[in-house]
Every structure is written in C-alpha cells, then in structure tokens.
C-alpha cells in the first residue's frame, strides 16, 4: 500500500481543483494521467501489432480480476452497465411462470431489461424499499417458490444505501436463486464480495473516472457453463472454425459471454485507473471515501431543516451523502449550491453529494456551509 498523499491524488484531477465536485455518482472527472492512456492507445494503433488489442484486453481483465478478487477469465466487456444487465436477463433459460425480483427505487437500467422478460412469460415482483433502503424483510415478502433471480444495485444511486451482497447472496443461493447486481455506483470505489453473486455489471465512467463506452460484466463461471449467451460471435466458441452443422460449441467458462472486440482506448483507461487505485490501496480508497461521506452526513444532520437519507452506518453506504432540505425541491438546492461552486445532483427527490478520492475536508466544509445557507434562507 502506497503512502501517496491525498493532495497529490487531488492534483491529478483538474475538475477537483477548479470546483467542489461532488458528482462522481453521475460522471467521474478524468484524471490528468488518463490523457496519456488515450495518447498511448492511439499511438499504438499507428503501427498495429498483431496482438495489440489482445494485450490491453488481457491487462484490463487482470486488473478487474484483482479488483473483484476473481479469475480474470470471469470478466467480459460490453459498452455499458445496461448491456451487461440485458445479457444477464436474456441468457437465462426462462420458463413461463418463473419470477424475478427487482426493487422499486432502482435505476431504470436494472428494471427495464427485467420487465421486458414479461413478454416471455416471466413474472416480475417488486420489493418495496423504505426511503431508499431495501431490507431483507422487503425482499423476503416477494420471494416465492418460483423466484429464479433477484436483481439489485450494490449501491443505490439516489439514497446511497449499500447492500450486503455476501449476506443476501448466501441466503438466495441456499434457495437456488440467482443474484444479478448493478455495481456501477461502487465500481472502483469498493471491492465487492462476489462469493454469492452470479452477475455483476458496471461501467467505467463513474468511480473509475474513465470515458463512456466501456462496461464490464462478471459472470460466475459455474453459472456461465449452464447458459447460452444472448449474443455470440467468434469470441464465444471453442474453435474459430465456423460450425456449419449449427452446433455451436461454447467456451467452457464465462468467456462464452465475450462475443468480439470492444473499446480498446477505454480498456487502456480502465486498466490504468485500476492500477492507480491499486497503487494507493483499494481498501485505503474505500476508507477515505466512506470517511468523507460520513463526515458530510454527520454535519448535514445538524442543520435545521435538513434530513439525511443515507444510512449513517459505514458499511451501509459508500461515497454518496443524500439528504433533503424541507421546503425546497432537490433541484432548487442543486442550483443554489451550483451558484456557490458546489456541484451536487438532484435525484429522485434527494440532493445527492457523491465523494471520491480527489475530494477534501474543505469540500465537506463548503458543502455543509452552502446547505446551511440555503436552509437558513427558507427557515429564517
Ligand atoms: C445505478 C445505475 N445503473 C446504471 C446506470 C447507467 O449505466 P450505463 O450508462 O453504464 O448503462 C446508472 C447511471 O447513472 C446508474 O446510476
């Protein structure tokens, strides 16, 4: 684990030195060193080597493998999180009457692909969260003997609530129910425990501060061998020879889910960012982010007229500090803070401040002072 200072980290992110940027949950700002990744990607292509793409693909797989704590062979790439969830949803051999559990406050990417399955006779049951928090009891209420899949987000995009995937997955697996996770709000910020997760999808443009256009999907290799991927190509098969007999012999593990090539410049960026975070220490990164959001929540809770939404327990949240100011719409608070140079986002009625390693204690102060001033105006 390196002892690089947070000031040095911050200097890598131009956006963080120009404004109080608390919106990584929407888009992570690109660090300066990724400029070199982009240049490297295109310079390499000026004189293509036969294996140029394969090399960076494998490096990115290894980097995600270390972050996820899994075999790199279990990692495949698509264009975004939504693609990964669609692949999970459409690669299961559904039978009419099978059931999927989703929850009411999830991002549309983790609802619409499951809802589309209704056209194949699958029933979608909706667990009701309370104020953006999903309890075990709420999930249990909608589980039946026909449930085959539960789909949740690792960290909820509006409340910042973090699910305990290990506990949920262990419970579901005892009942032979699969678990699919939208992990984009945690990717790069927290190493997930994938012991009992079957699919984990994300993209690199939030916590990994990379470009749009690259999604990652973990597919449990044991589950993968039982599935026929919803999209296939030369990468999916054991042999490159075209199987004219129509008998497609898929690769033995998760790589059957990798049909073809993906966005190589973005793979460079993903690998470089993961290696940067690893050089700081993945757990040190998580600790820092949880501390910053915790400090913000503690101080916001003391402001008259402010109600914090994100749970305070450190293991029930990550980088998001979500709150409401009574008497004001979230959009009005977002706008008022923006005029003070503090960038947050209005989401689903909440004001969402989201922290990353480029943020500082002073950013917390400026957020808190800004919210206190806005709240004072309505409550004066
Ligand atoms: C929880 C969640 N899932 C999915 C997405 C969309 O991801 P993508 O564009 O990679 O499909 C977002 C974007 O804000 C999100 O917050």
mmCIF file of C-alpha atoms and ligand atoms in Angstrom:
data_model
loop_
_atom_site.group_PDB
_atom_site.id
_atom_site.type_symbol
_atom_site.label_atom_id
_atom_site.label_comp_id
_atom_site.label_asym_id
_atom_site.label_seq_id
_atom_site.Cartn_x
_atom_site.Cartn_y
_atom_site.Cartn_z
ATOM 1 C CA UNK A 1 0.000 0.000 0.000
ATOM 2 C CA UNK A 2 1.498 3.339 -1.036
ATOM 3 C CA UNK A 3 1.600 6.403 1.193
ATOM 4 C CA UNK A 4 0.769 8.830 -1.645
ATOM 5 C CA UNK A 5 -0.876 11.925 -0.133
ATOM 6 C CA UNK A 6 -4.472 12.862 -0.894
ATOM 7 C CA UNK A 7 -3.186 16.271 -2.055
ATOM 8 C CA UNK A 8 -1.069 14.539 -4.721
ATOM 9 C CA UNK A 9 -4.086 12.492 -5.783
ATOM 10 C CA UNK A 10 -6.234 15.613 -5.970
ATOM 11 C CA UNK A 11 -3.714 17.375 -8.202
ATOM 12 C CA UNK A 12 -4.290 14.678 -10.831
ATOM 13 C CA UNK A 13 -7.921 15.811 -11.245
ATOM 14 C CA UNK A 14 -8.260 19.271 -12.825
ATOM 15 C CA UNK A 15 -12.006 19.384 -12.091
ATOM 16 C CA UNK A 16 -11.441 18.865 -8.381
ATOM 17 C CA UNK A 17 -9.144 21.871 -8.099
ATOM 18 C CA UNK A 18 -11.499 24.171 -10.027
ATOM 19 C CA UNK A 19 -14.777 23.425 -8.262
ATOM 20 C CA UNK A 20 -16.183 21.456 -5.345
ATOM 21 C CA UNK A 21 -17.049 18.444 -7.452
ATOM 22 C CA UNK A 22 -19.405 16.120 -5.570
ATOM 23 C CA UNK A 23 -20.959 14.309 -8.506
ATOM 24 C CA UNK A 24 -18.885 11.189 -9.247
ATOM 25 C CA UNK A 25 -22.123 9.212 -8.919
ATOM 26 C CA UNK A 26 -23.148 10.857 -12.215
ATOM 27 C CA UNK A 27 -19.801 11.164 -14.005
ATOM 28 C CA UNK A 28 -16.298 10.806 -12.592
ATOM 29 C CA UNK A 29 -13.955 13.536 -13.880
ATOM 30 C CA UNK A 30 -10.995 12.204 -15.844
ATOM 31 C CA UNK A 31 -7.570 12.460 -14.182
ATOM 32 C CA UNK A 32 -4.642 14.019 -15.990
ATOM 33 C CA UNK A 33 -2.777 10.707 -16.342
ATOM 34 C CA UNK A 34 -5.601 9.262 -18.481
ATOM 35 C CA UNK A 35 -4.673 11.782 -21.160
ATOM 36 C CA UNK A 36 -1.521 9.688 -21.602
ATOM 37 C CA UNK A 37 -3.578 6.487 -21.710
ATOM 38 C CA UNK A 38 -5.609 7.888 -24.603
ATOM 39 C CA UNK A 39 -2.500 9.009 -26.474
ATOM 40 C CA UNK A 40 -0.846 5.627 -25.888
ATOM 41 C CA UNK A 41 -3.916 3.816 -27.226
ATOM 42 C CA UNK A 42 -3.908 5.774 -30.477
ATOM 43 C CA UNK A 43 -0.117 5.841 -30.955
ATOM 44 C CA UNK A 44 -0.102 2.049 -30.632
ATOM 45 C CA UNK A 45 -2.643 1.881 -33.437
ATOM 46 C CA UNK A 46 -0.461 3.929 -35.768
ATOM 47 C CA UNK A 47 1.671 0.805 -36.232
ATOM 48 C CA UNK A 48 -0.638 -2.022 -35.197
ATOM 49 C CA UNK A 49 0.901 -5.133 -33.748
ATOM 50 C CA UNK A 50 -0.974 -8.326 -34.378
ATOM 51 C CA UNK A 51 -1.812 -8.761 -30.703
ATOM 52 C CA UNK A 52 -2.119 -5.057 -29.747
ATOM 53 C CA UNK A 53 -5.787 -5.285 -28.837
ATOM 54 C CA UNK A 54 -5.468 -8.644 -27.135
ATOM 55 C CA UNK A 55 -2.723 -7.376 -24.856
ATOM 56 C CA UNK A 56 -4.697 -4.484 -23.418
ATOM 57 C CA UNK A 57 -7.848 -6.601 -23.229
ATOM 58 C CA UNK A 58 -5.952 -9.152 -21.115
ATOM 59 C CA UNK A 59 -4.384 -6.424 -18.945
ATOM 60 C CA UNK A 60 -7.798 -4.893 -18.240
ATOM 61 C CA UNK A 61 -9.212 -8.343 -17.438
ATOM 62 C CA UNK A 62 -6.374 -8.962 -14.973
ATOM 63 C CA UNK A 63 -6.878 -5.534 -13.351
ATOM 64 C CA UNK A 64 -10.627 -6.149 -12.908
ATOM 65 C CA UNK A 65 -9.858 -9.676 -11.724
ATOM 66 C CA UNK A 66 -7.687 -8.278 -8.915
ATOM 67 C CA UNK A 67 -10.271 -5.625 -8.038
ATOM 68 C CA UNK A 68 -13.105 -8.173 -7.925
ATOM 69 C CA UNK A 69 -10.940 -10.887 -6.365
ATOM 70 C CA UNK A 70 -11.848 -13.333 -9.154
ATOM 71 C CA UNK A 71 -10.232 -15.174 -12.052
ATOM 72 C CA UNK A 72 -9.701 -12.692 -14.952
ATOM 73 C CA UNK A 73 -11.377 -15.256 -17.195
ATOM 74 C CA UNK A 74 -14.672 -14.436 -15.461
ATOM 75 C CA UNK A 75 -14.546 -10.847 -16.781
ATOM 76 C CA UNK A 76 -16.156 -9.781 -20.065
ATOM 77 C CA UNK A 77 -16.669 -6.346 -21.578
ATOM 78 C CA UNK A 78 -19.577 -4.601 -23.267
ATOM 79 C CA UNK A 79 -20.464 -0.962 -23.927
ATOM 80 C CA UNK A 80 -22.111 -0.090 -20.610
ATOM 81 C CA UNK A 81 -23.850 -1.359 -17.473
ATOM 82 C CA UNK A 82 -27.214 -1.623 -19.192
ATOM 83 C CA UNK A 83 -25.751 -4.004 -21.784
ATOM 84 C CA UNK A 84 -24.384 -6.242 -19.019
ATOM 85 C CA UNK A 85 -27.761 -6.383 -17.279
ATOM 86 C CA UNK A 86 -29.503 -7.165 -20.567
ATOM 87 C CA UNK A 87 -27.075 -10.006 -21.194
ATOM 88 C CA UNK A 88 -27.784 -11.413 -17.729
ATOM 89 C CA UNK A 89 -31.537 -11.058 -18.189
ATOM 90 C CA UNK A 90 -31.682 -12.634 -21.641
ATOM 91 C CA UNK A 91 -29.213 -15.504 -21.194
ATOM 92 C CA UNK A 92 -31.289 -17.451 -18.676
ATOM 93 C CA UNK A 93 -33.429 -20.363 -19.920
ATOM 94 C CA UNK A 94 -36.643 -18.880 -18.558
ATOM 95 C CA UNK A 95 -39.755 -20.965 -18.253
ATOM 96 C CA UNK A 96 -43.204 -19.365 -18.226
ATOM 97 C CA UNK A 97 -44.145 -18.622 -14.625
ATOM 98 C CA UNK A 98 -40.554 -18.070 -13.433
ATOM 99 C CA UNK A 99 -40.166 -14.978 -11.258
ATOM 100 C CA UNK A 100 -37.653 -12.163 -10.946
ATOM 101 C CA UNK A 101 -37.430 -9.780 -8.000
ATOM 102 C CA UNK A 102 -36.460 -6.148 -8.573
ATOM 103 C CA UNK A 103 -36.901 -3.160 -6.265
ATOM 104 C CA UNK A 104 -38.990 -0.082 -6.720
ATOM 105 C CA UNK A 105 -36.255 2.570 -6.457
ATOM 106 C CA UNK A 106 -33.692 1.034 -8.755
ATOM 107 C CA UNK A 107 -32.202 2.812 -11.743
ATOM 108 C CA UNK A 108 -34.146 2.068 -14.968
ATOM 109 C CA UNK A 109 -31.181 0.077 -16.342
ATOM 110 C CA UNK A 110 -31.837 -2.544 -13.683
ATOM 111 C CA UNK A 111 -35.605 -2.582 -14.220
ATOM 112 C CA UNK A 112 -36.366 -2.340 -17.935
ATOM 113 C CA UNK A 113 -34.416 -5.443 -19.099
ATOM 114 C CA UNK A 114 -36.217 -7.499 -16.427
ATOM 115 C CA UNK A 115 -39.593 -6.002 -17.316
ATOM 116 C CA UNK A 116 -39.026 -6.966 -20.939
ATOM 117 C CA UNK A 117 -38.972 -10.603 -19.818
ATOM 118 C CA UNK A 118 -42.685 -10.330 -19.091
ATOM 119 C CA UNK A 119 -43.083 -10.878 -22.838
ATOM 120 C CA UNK A 120 -41.550 -14.343 -22.277
ATOM 121 C CA UNK A 121 -43.980 -15.213 -19.506
ATOM 122 C CA UNK A 122 -41.692 -14.229 -16.630
ATOM 123 C CA UNK A 123 -43.362 -12.546 -13.661
ATOM 124 C CA UNK A 124 -41.640 -9.505 -12.181
ATOM 125 C CA UNK A 125 -42.187 -8.940 -8.468
ATOM 126 C CA UNK A 126 -41.279 -5.594 -6.945
ATOM 127 C CA UNK A 127 -39.756 -5.335 -3.459
ATOM 128 C CA UNK A 128 -40.684 -2.068 -1.784
ATOM 129 C CA UNK A 129 -37.821 -0.086 -0.329
ATOM 130 C CA UNK A 130 -38.377 2.339 2.518
ATOM 131 C CA UNK A 131 -36.834 5.742 1.935
ATOM 132 C CA UNK A 132 -34.344 4.174 -0.481
ATOM 133 C CA UNK A 133 -33.344 1.342 1.875
ATOM 134 C CA UNK A 134 -34.109 -2.265 0.973
ATOM 135 C CA UNK A 135 -34.480 -4.580 3.937
ATOM 136 C CA UNK A 136 -34.177 -8.368 3.976
ATOM 137 C CA UNK A 137 -37.823 -8.489 5.024
ATOM 138 C CA UNK A 138 -38.899 -6.471 1.965
ATOM 139 C CA UNK A 139 -37.121 -8.960 -0.297
ATOM 140 C CA UNK A 140 -38.483 -11.963 1.615
ATOM 141 C CA UNK A 141 -42.046 -10.693 1.178
ATOM 142 C CA UNK A 142 -41.818 -11.132 -2.610
ATOM 143 C CA UNK A 143 -39.774 -14.340 -2.812
ATOM 144 C CA UNK A 144 -41.790 -17.390 -3.854
ATOM 145 C CA UNK A 145 -41.016 -20.951 -4.871
ATOM 146 C CA UNK A 146 -40.901 -19.675 -8.489
ATOM 147 C CA UNK A 147 -38.239 -16.982 -7.895
ATOM 148 C CA UNK A 148 -35.182 -17.665 -10.072
ATOM 149 C CA UNK A 149 -33.424 -14.324 -9.926
ATOM 150 C CA UNK A 150 -33.067 -11.279 -7.663
ATOM 151 C CA UNK A 151 -31.701 -8.081 -9.238
ATOM 152 C CA UNK A 152 -30.439 -5.272 -7.017
ATOM 153 C CA UNK A 153 -27.937 -2.427 -7.110
ATOM 154 C CA UNK A 154 -24.824 -2.705 -4.953
ATOM 155 C CA UNK A 155 -25.127 0.972 -4.005
ATOM 156 C CA UNK A 156 -28.443 2.739 -4.638
ATOM 157 C CA UNK A 157 -27.993 5.721 -6.932
ATOM 158 C CA UNK A 158 -30.449 8.029 -5.106
ATOM 159 C CA UNK A 159 -30.169 7.097 -1.404
ATOM 160 C CA UNK A 160 -26.577 5.835 -1.391
ATOM 161 C CA UNK A 161 -27.658 2.712 0.510
ATOM 162 C CA UNK A 162 -25.146 -0.134 0.175
ATOM 163 C CA UNK A 163 -26.418 -3.721 0.058
ATOM 164 C CA UNK A 164 -24.629 -6.525 1.896
ATOM 165 C CA UNK A 165 -24.158 -8.726 -1.167
ATOM 166 C CA UNK A 166 -22.417 -11.545 0.672
ATOM 167 C CA UNK A 167 -25.309 -11.997 3.108
ATOM 168 C CA UNK A 168 -28.050 -11.570 0.511
ATOM 169 C CA UNK A 169 -26.328 -13.878 -1.997
ATOM 170 C CA UNK A 170 -25.731 -16.599 0.615
ATOM 171 C CA UNK A 171 -29.424 -16.568 1.524
ATOM 172 C CA UNK A 172 -30.545 -16.668 -2.102
ATOM 173 C CA UNK A 173 -28.119 -19.387 -3.118
ATOM 174 C CA UNK A 174 -29.451 -21.636 -0.369
ATOM 175 C CA UNK A 175 -32.768 -21.436 -2.242
ATOM 176 C CA UNK A 176 -31.007 -21.851 -5.663
ATOM 177 C CA UNK A 177 -31.956 -18.283 -6.621
ATOM 178 C CA UNK A 178 -29.506 -16.306 -8.786
ATOM 179 C CA UNK A 179 -28.281 -12.807 -7.861
ATOM 180 C CA UNK A 180 -27.617 -10.126 -10.505
ATOM 181 C CA UNK A 181 -26.102 -6.839 -9.357
ATOM 182 C CA UNK A 182 -25.848 -3.401 -10.931
ATOM 183 C CA UNK A 183 -22.467 -2.406 -9.498
ATOM 184 C CA UNK A 184 -21.804 0.844 -11.324
ATOM 185 C CA UNK A 185 -22.150 3.002 -8.198
ATOM 186 C CA UNK A 186 -19.418 1.010 -6.444
ATOM 187 C CA UNK A 187 -17.061 0.184 -9.314
ATOM 188 C CA UNK A 188 -13.543 1.394 -8.479
ATOM 189 C CA UNK A 189 -14.629 2.581 -5.027
ATOM 190 C CA UNK A 190 -15.249 -0.697 -3.207
ATOM 191 C CA UNK A 191 -14.132 -4.249 -3.887
ATOM 192 C CA UNK A 192 -17.341 -6.307 -3.985
ATOM 193 C CA UNK A 193 -17.584 -9.716 -2.349
ATOM 194 C CA UNK A 194 -18.695 -11.814 -5.316
ATOM 195 C CA UNK A 195 -18.760 -15.158 -3.495
ATOM 196 C CA UNK A 196 -22.535 -15.410 -3.912
ATOM 197 C CA UNK A 197 -23.060 -13.079 -6.888
ATOM 198 C CA UNK A 198 -23.814 -14.538 -10.318
ATOM 199 C CA UNK A 199 -23.670 -11.384 -12.457
ATOM 200 C CA UNK A 200 -22.086 -8.038 -11.540
ATOM 201 C CA UNK A 201 -22.313 -5.255 -14.135
ATOM 202 C CA UNK A 202 -20.786 -1.788 -14.260
ATOM 203 C CA UNK A 203 -19.191 0.843 -16.477
ATOM 204 C CA UNK A 204 -16.009 2.847 -16.131
ATOM 205 C CA UNK A 205 -17.285 6.436 -16.344
ATOM 206 C CA UNK A 206 -18.240 6.994 -12.683
ATOM 207 C CA UNK A 207 -15.930 5.739 -9.911
ATOM 208 C CA UNK A 208 -13.284 4.703 -12.439
ATOM 209 C CA UNK A 209 -13.286 8.217 -13.967
ATOM 210 C CA UNK A 210 -12.890 6.853 -17.485
ATOM 211 C CA UNK A 211 -14.617 7.590 -20.770
ATOM 212 C CA UNK A 212 -18.122 6.484 -21.685
ATOM 213 C CA UNK A 213 -18.406 3.389 -23.850
ATOM 214 C CA UNK A 214 -16.956 0.569 -21.757
ATOM 215 C CA UNK A 215 -18.939 -1.697 -19.489
ATOM 216 C CA UNK A 216 -17.668 -4.669 -17.523
ATOM 217 C CA UNK A 217 -19.567 -7.801 -16.572
ATOM 218 C CA UNK A 218 -18.531 -10.506 -14.127
ATOM 219 C CA UNK A 219 -20.237 -13.811 -14.860
ATOM 220 C CA UNK A 220 -19.806 -16.612 -12.342
ATOM 221 C CA UNK A 221 -18.039 -19.338 -14.354
ATOM 222 C CA UNK A 222 -20.027 -22.133 -12.740
ATOM 223 C CA UNK A 223 -23.280 -20.467 -13.770
ATOM 224 C CA UNK A 224 -21.893 -19.482 -17.190
ATOM 225 C CA UNK A 225 -21.413 -23.065 -18.367
ATOM 226 C CA UNK A 226 -25.112 -23.747 -17.897
ATOM 227 C CA UNK A 227 -26.151 -20.726 -20.003
ATOM 228 C CA UNK A 228 -26.435 -19.887 -23.677
ATOM 229 C CA UNK A 229 -25.310 -16.259 -24.106
ATOM 230 C CA UNK A 230 -27.896 -13.957 -25.663
ATOM 231 C CA UNK A 231 -25.291 -12.677 -28.165
ATOM 232 C CA UNK A 232 -22.451 -14.659 -29.658
ATOM 233 C CA UNK A 233 -19.513 -14.235 -32.009
ATOM 234 C CA UNK A 234 -16.058 -15.554 -32.821
ATOM 235 C CA UNK A 235 -15.003 -14.992 -29.209
ATOM 236 C CA UNK A 236 -17.720 -17.207 -27.752
ATOM 237 C CA UNK A 237 -16.744 -20.506 -29.325
ATOM 238 C CA UNK A 238 -14.129 -23.140 -28.503
ATOM 239 C CA UNK A 239 -12.889 -23.260 -32.080
ATOM 240 C CA UNK A 240 -12.665 -20.393 -34.586
ATOM 241 C CA UNK A 241 -13.895 -22.751 -37.354
ATOM 242 C CA UNK A 242 -17.431 -21.921 -38.454
ATOM 243 C CA UNK A 243 -19.710 -24.697 -37.183
ATOM 244 C CA UNK A 244 -21.733 -25.223 -40.359
ATOM 245 C CA UNK A 245 -23.554 -28.060 -38.686
ATOM 246 C CA UNK A 246 -25.165 -25.391 -36.492
ATOM 247 C CA UNK A 247 -23.715 -26.999 -33.401
ATOM 248 C CA UNK A 248 -22.184 -24.056 -31.525
ATOM 249 C CA UNK A 249 -19.589 -25.302 -29.043
ATOM 250 C CA UNK A 250 -19.277 -22.505 -26.496
ATOM 251 C CA UNK A 251 -16.171 -21.847 -24.421
ATOM 252 C CA UNK A 252 -16.146 -23.727 -21.139
ATOM 253 C CA UNK A 253 -16.472 -20.728 -18.779
ATOM 254 C CA UNK A 254 -17.516 -17.071 -18.692
ATOM 255 C CA UNK A 255 -15.628 -16.188 -21.888
ATOM 256 C CA UNK A 256 -18.518 -17.596 -23.915
ATOM 257 C CA UNK A 257 -20.077 -14.224 -22.986
ATOM 258 C CA UNK A 258 -17.381 -12.252 -24.861
ATOM 259 C CA UNK A 259 -18.530 -12.297 -28.494
ATOM 260 C CA UNK A 260 -15.965 -9.943 -30.015
ATOM 261 C CA UNK A 261 -13.673 -6.934 -29.607
ATOM 262 C CA UNK A 262 -14.579 -3.874 -27.531
ATOM 263 C CA UNK A 263 -13.475 -0.273 -26.967
ATOM 264 C CA UNK A 264 -9.689 -0.610 -26.708
ATOM 265 C CA UNK A 265 -8.801 3.011 -25.806
ATOM 266 C CA UNK A 266 -11.267 2.685 -22.928
ATOM 267 C CA UNK A 267 -9.643 -0.606 -21.865
ATOM 268 C CA UNK A 268 -6.334 1.276 -21.569
ATOM 269 C CA UNK A 269 -8.045 3.868 -19.369
ATOM 270 C CA UNK A 270 -9.745 1.246 -17.186
ATOM 271 C CA UNK A 271 -6.519 -0.699 -16.633
ATOM 272 C CA UNK A 272 -4.529 2.463 -15.882
ATOM 273 C CA UNK A 273 -7.120 3.792 -13.425
ATOM 274 C CA UNK A 274 -7.451 0.446 -11.636
ATOM 275 C CA UNK A 275 -3.664 0.201 -11.324
ATOM 276 C CA UNK A 276 -3.585 3.775 -9.962
ATOM 277 C CA UNK A 277 -6.213 2.935 -7.327
ATOM 278 C CA UNK A 278 -4.395 -0.297 -6.535
ATOM 279 C CA UNK A 279 -1.145 1.623 -6.012
ATOM 280 C CA UNK A 280 -2.951 3.728 -3.400
ATOM 281 C CA UNK A 281 -4.556 0.594 -1.970
ATOM 282 C CA UNK A 282 -8.132 -0.432 -2.800
ATOM 283 C CA UNK A 283 -9.110 -0.592 0.868
ATOM 284 C CA UNK A 284 -7.500 2.787 1.600
ATOM 285 C CA UNK A 285 -9.574 4.262 -1.243
ATOM 286 C CA UNK A 286 -12.791 2.831 0.222
ATOM 287 C CA UNK A 287 -11.932 4.027 3.725
ATOM 288 C CA UNK A 288 -11.237 7.562 2.532
ATOM 289 C CA UNK A 289 -14.492 7.806 0.580
ATOM 290 C CA UNK A 290 -16.586 6.385 3.426
ATOM 291 C CA UNK A 291 -14.944 8.844 5.831
ATOM 292 C CA UNK A 292 -15.639 11.865 3.640
ATOM 293 C CA UNK A 293 -19.299 10.974 3.062
ATOM 294 C CA UNK A 294 -19.677 10.133 6.762
ATOM 295 C CA UNK A 295 -18.292 13.486 7.831
ATOM 296 C CA UNK A 296 -20.665 15.231 5.442
ATOM 297 C CA UNK A 297 -23.683 13.252 6.699
ATOM 298 C CA UNK A 298 -22.841 13.938 10.347
ATOM 299 C CA UNK A 299 -22.627 17.670 9.814
ATOM 300 C CA UNK A 300 -25.595 17.925 7.442
ATOM 301 C CA UNK A 301 -27.760 16.164 10.027
ATOM 302 C CA UNK A 302 -27.108 19.037 12.466
ATOM 303 C CA UNK A 303 -28.508 21.684 10.120
ATOM 304 C CA UNK A 304 -32.005 22.886 10.946
ATOM 305 C CA UNK A 305 -34.434 21.786 8.198
ATOM 306 C CA UNK A 306 -32.117 19.119 6.734
ATOM 307 C CA UNK A 307 -32.932 15.412 6.843
ATOM 308 C CA UNK A 308 -30.227 12.971 5.811
ATOM 309 C CA UNK A 309 -31.433 9.989 3.800
ATOM 310 C CA UNK A 310 -28.286 7.871 3.519
ATOM 311 C CA UNK A 311 -27.830 5.465 6.457
ATOM 312 C CA UNK A 312 -25.068 6.547 8.830
ATOM 313 C CA UNK A 313 -23.561 3.077 9.446
ATOM 314 C CA UNK A 314 -20.261 2.981 7.468
ATOM 315 C CA UNK A 315 -20.924 -0.445 5.961
ATOM 316 C CA UNK A 316 -24.377 0.589 4.711
ATOM 317 C CA UNK A 317 -23.102 3.356 2.462
ATOM 318 C CA UNK A 318 -20.138 4.332 0.273
ATOM 319 C CA UNK A 319 -19.459 7.703 -1.401
ATOM 320 C CA UNK A 320 -22.978 9.127 -1.523
ATOM 321 C CA UNK A 321 -24.402 11.507 1.091
ATOM 322 C CA UNK A 322 -28.072 12.056 0.176
ATOM 323 C CA UNK A 323 -30.342 14.495 2.003
ATOM 324 C CA UNK A 324 -33.423 16.700 1.729
ATOM 325 C CA UNK A 325 -33.995 20.308 2.732
ATOM 326 C CA UNK A 326 -37.549 20.802 3.927
ATOM 327 C CA UNK A 327 -39.475 23.410 1.947
ATOM 328 C CA UNK A 328 -37.207 23.089 -1.083
ATOM 329 C CA UNK A 329 -37.145 20.890 -4.149
ATOM 330 C CA UNK A 330 -33.899 18.976 -4.634
ATOM 331 C CA UNK A 331 -33.416 20.756 -7.991
ATOM 332 C CA UNK A 332 -33.549 24.163 -6.256
ATOM 333 C CA UNK A 333 -30.895 23.079 -3.753
ATOM 334 C CA UNK A 334 -28.746 21.730 -6.575
ATOM 335 C CA UNK A 335 -28.999 25.055 -8.395
ATOM 336 C CA UNK A 336 -28.323 27.158 -5.272
ATOM 337 C CA UNK A 337 -25.233 25.101 -4.490
ATOM 338 C CA UNK A 338 -24.045 25.335 -8.072
ATOM 339 C CA UNK A 339 -24.002 29.143 -7.833
ATOM 340 C CA UNK A 340 -21.695 28.689 -4.808
ATOM 341 C CA UNK A 341 -19.338 26.465 -6.826
ATOM 342 C CA UNK A 342 -20.535 23.212 -5.255
ATOM 343 C CA UNK A 343 -21.649 20.552 -7.739
ATOM 344 C CA UNK A 344 -24.199 18.017 -6.487
ATOM 345 C CA UNK A 345 -27.143 16.314 -8.228
ATOM 346 C CA UNK A 346 -30.895 16.138 -7.637
ATOM 347 C CA UNK A 347 -32.022 12.501 -7.838
ATOM 348 C CA UNK A 348 -35.466 11.115 -7.086
ATOM 349 C CA UNK A 349 -36.286 13.938 -4.650
ATOM 350 C CA UNK A 350 -32.932 13.747 -2.852
ATOM 351 C CA UNK A 351 -29.955 16.044 -3.067
ATOM 352 C CA UNK A 352 -27.027 13.745 -3.754
ATOM 353 C CA UNK A 353 -23.457 14.682 -2.913
ATOM 354 C CA UNK A 354 -21.037 11.964 -4.005
ATOM 355 C CA UNK A 355 -17.444 11.795 -2.813
ATOM 356 C CA UNK A 356 -14.298 10.403 -4.387
ATOM 357 C CA UNK A 357 -10.605 10.328 -3.500
ATOM 358 C CA UNK A 358 -9.965 13.739 -5.101
ATOM 359 C CA UNK A 359 -12.285 15.392 -2.556
ATOM 360 C CA UNK A 360 -11.004 17.056 0.603
ATOM 361 C CA UNK A 361 -12.180 18.056 4.063
ATOM 362 C CA UNK A 362 -12.561 21.555 2.697
ATOM 363 C CA UNK A 363 -15.022 20.221 0.103
ATOM 364 C CA UNK A 364 -17.084 18.827 3.001
ATOM 365 C CA UNK A 365 -16.944 22.253 4.692
ATOM 366 C CA UNK A 366 -18.071 24.057 1.562
ATOM 367 C CA UNK A 367 -20.959 21.656 1.039
ATOM 368 C CA UNK A 368 -22.102 21.998 4.642
ATOM 369 C CA UNK A 369 -21.785 25.793 4.640
ATOM 370 C CA UNK A 370 -23.658 26.003 1.338
ATOM 371 C CA UNK A 371 -26.514 23.798 2.546
ATOM 372 C CA UNK A 372 -26.691 25.693 5.865
ATOM 373 C CA UNK A 373 -27.004 28.982 3.972
ATOM 374 C CA UNK A 374 -29.701 27.610 1.651
ATOM 375 C CA UNK A 375 -31.649 26.104 4.579
ATOM 376 C CA UNK A 376 -31.363 29.356 6.601
ATOM 377 C CA UNK A 377 -32.992 31.303 3.779
ATOM 378 C CA UNK A 378 -36.130 29.132 3.815
ATOM 379 C CA UNK A 379 -36.254 28.639 7.562
ATOM 380 C CA UNK A 380 -35.439 32.227 8.584
HETATM 381 C C1 LIG B 1 -27.369 2.616 -10.733
HETATM 382 C C2 LIG B 1 -27.114 2.927 -12.167
HETATM 383 N N1 LIG B 1 -27.215 1.944 -13.077
HETATM 384 C C3 LIG B 1 -26.981 2.176 -14.392
HETATM 385 C C4 LIG B 1 -26.645 3.423 -14.843
HETATM 386 C C5 LIG B 1 -26.433 3.608 -16.305
HETATM 387 O O1 LIG B 1 -25.238 2.978 -16.639
HETATM 388 P P1 LIG B 1 -24.762 2.756 -18.138
HETATM 389 O O2 LIG B 1 -24.813 4.066 -18.848
HETATM 390 O O3 LIG B 1 -23.365 2.251 -17.979
HETATM 391 O O4 LIG B 1 -25.656 1.739 -18.745
HETATM 392 C C6 LIG B 1 -26.527 4.478 -13.931
HETATM 393 C C7 LIG B 1 -26.191 5.833 -14.405
HETATM 394 O O5 LIG B 1 -26.364 6.821 -13.735
HETATM 395 C C8 LIG B 1 -26.759 4.215 -12.567
HETATM 396 O O6 LIG B 1 -26.642 5.177 -11.631
#
